[in-house]
Amino acid sequence: MNRYHTLHIALIFMVLSSCTQNSKTKDSDIAPFEKPYDEQYRPQYHFSPFSAWMNDPNGLVYNDGVYHLFYQYYPYATVWGPMHWGHATSNDMLHWQHKPIALYPDENGLIFSGSAVVDKNNTSGFGKDGIAPLVAIYTYHLMEGEKSGSNDFQTQGIAYSLDNGETFTKYEENPVIGNEGIRDLRDPKVFWHDDTKSWIMALVAGDHLKLYRSKNLKQWDIISDFGEDQGAQGGVWECPDLFEMQVEGTDEKKWVLIISIGSGGPNGGSATQYFVGDFDGTTFTSNQEKIKWLDWGTDNYAGVTYNNTPDNERLFIGWMSNWQYALKTPTKKWRSAMTLPRTLQLKKYGDEYMLHNSPVSKIDTLIQPSETKGFTIEPNESQKVTAQNLNQAKIAFTATKKDFKMSLSNKKDERLTLIYDDASDLLMLDRTQSGATSFNYEFGNKLHHMVTDQLKGEDFKVEIYMDWSSIEIFINDGQYVMTQQIFPTEVYTDLVFENLSDSNLDIREFSISTIKSVWQ
Ligand code: FRU
């Protein structure tokens, strides 16, 4: 069942009225950006829009010292609506500057997700006076087409900027890729492929991936398909990304394909899977049998990586929400945030490749130094630590692989609990009592799990980032990751470890550090 169907029918009225609005829209219509980020639940070191609705990160590209973050944006409400590309820039991916809207809907449709490239060789001819154009490649979604019952309402368009993303000009011959009747054909990720001296586009088509090739970003030829009947198919495939990675500590190179699925994730709703395989310039192949999740949490969706990064670093940002309840979360002025920017690494455990993702190392510049300690907890005993504010903090420790529970709570007895069960290799997070949960049944109704069956050794490292309305858990430098939204209505101040095993539990290198705000 196509989510847009349901969502869009409800939004038809808004869409119609917005078509008239678009032609009149000016940046002055949009709330000014100067107010502090001090509202209830407001993330302090994650990106969130100043106001209104945001979903997927788009056009992630580094150019001339600037990390661009474009994003799916509806500036007139805190629910999904006719999509624009919002825009923010940063020098470190942590401190962001809000920019005017980059792309508005036009006669070809709303501006859905896509990517951006720096066309260094001016293959597109959009460059001028030696300036390499920044080219955005995105999906047009034509509401009138969808409403009329046809299947050809998603096409692909391009726009270019000669001032490093400040302003864009749409290509007058858009769309550059039409649609012959594929209902879900969207979210182009384009990258330069040096071996074939061409641009490659990864585009999703319902239940599979299509690859296209171009010499100039304007004419595209379809070159191959991948994935029908492969991997998780519990929802429509969305937001692909394809890139090469070196396997850590070896000379081996593999290609990684990231695919988001709108529903059918390991803990319900939206999630992001990946495939490790090979790409020969035309076809992507993978003999991976197991479904692999980039993040086991419910709130890391539509994530993709940056193009053109210094040192070819693979930097990832995801949207920290889930289509199951994204429209219902209890923030007032804005809705949703991005995950922390993360560095990807490919590692091999025996025959198995695993994609690690962990916060960019620059996050350390925001972390206040703190004391590290260790403790041993006897069976059925607990250890309590109190802090002033665990809602904006990093909690780190190394745990022995024994059954334990760690809970964060506040004076209202709201409680967020992490549970490790060694026999079943499960790490579970219980947010059912964590604060506001009743806005949506799916949000607060169950324990969320992560299958940690590749943890080697006697212990594992846990790093937890709390930011008022989110928790990101990284095990062993991103081997296993869980990202979840939470809405505690008071600060958590108590942290309690309970030893659920029948022998001593060692918690080593334990620390709680405050994380500075990037907005205040
Ligand atoms: C993913 C997605 C994309 C689409 C965009 C629309 O969350 O559904 O497939 O381009 O959001 O806002």
Coordinates of C-alpha atoms and ligand atoms in Angstrom, one line a residue, residues 3-4 55-56 72 80 83 112-113 186-187 238-239 301-302 319 323, ligand 1:
R3 CA 1.8 5.7 1.9
Y4 CA 1.4 8.7 -0.4
N55 CA 11.6 15.1 6.7
D56 CA 14.4 13.5 4.6
Q72 CA 12.3 18.0 2.7
W80 CA 3.8 17.0 5.8
M83 CA 7.5 19.7 -0.5
F112 CA 10.8 15.4 -3.4
S113 CA 14.1 13.9 -2.2
R186 CA 12.0 8.6 -7.0
D187 CA 14.9 9.9 -4.8
E238 CA 13.0 4.8 -0.9
C239 CA 16.2 7.0 -0.7
Y301 CA 15.1 7.0 8.1
A302 CA 15.9 8.2 4.6
W319 CA 15.9 11.8 9.4
W323 CA 6.4 7.5 9.1
Ligands
FRU1 C1 11.0 9.3 2.3 C2 10.1 10.0 1.2 C3 10.8 9.9 -0.1 C4 10.1 11.1 -0.8 C5 9.9 12.1 0.3 C6 8.7 12.9 0.2 O1 10.7 9.7 3.6 O2 8.9 9.3 1.2 O3 10.6 8.7 -0.8 O4 10.9 11.6 -1.9 O5 9.9 11.3 1.5 O6 8.7 13.9 1.2

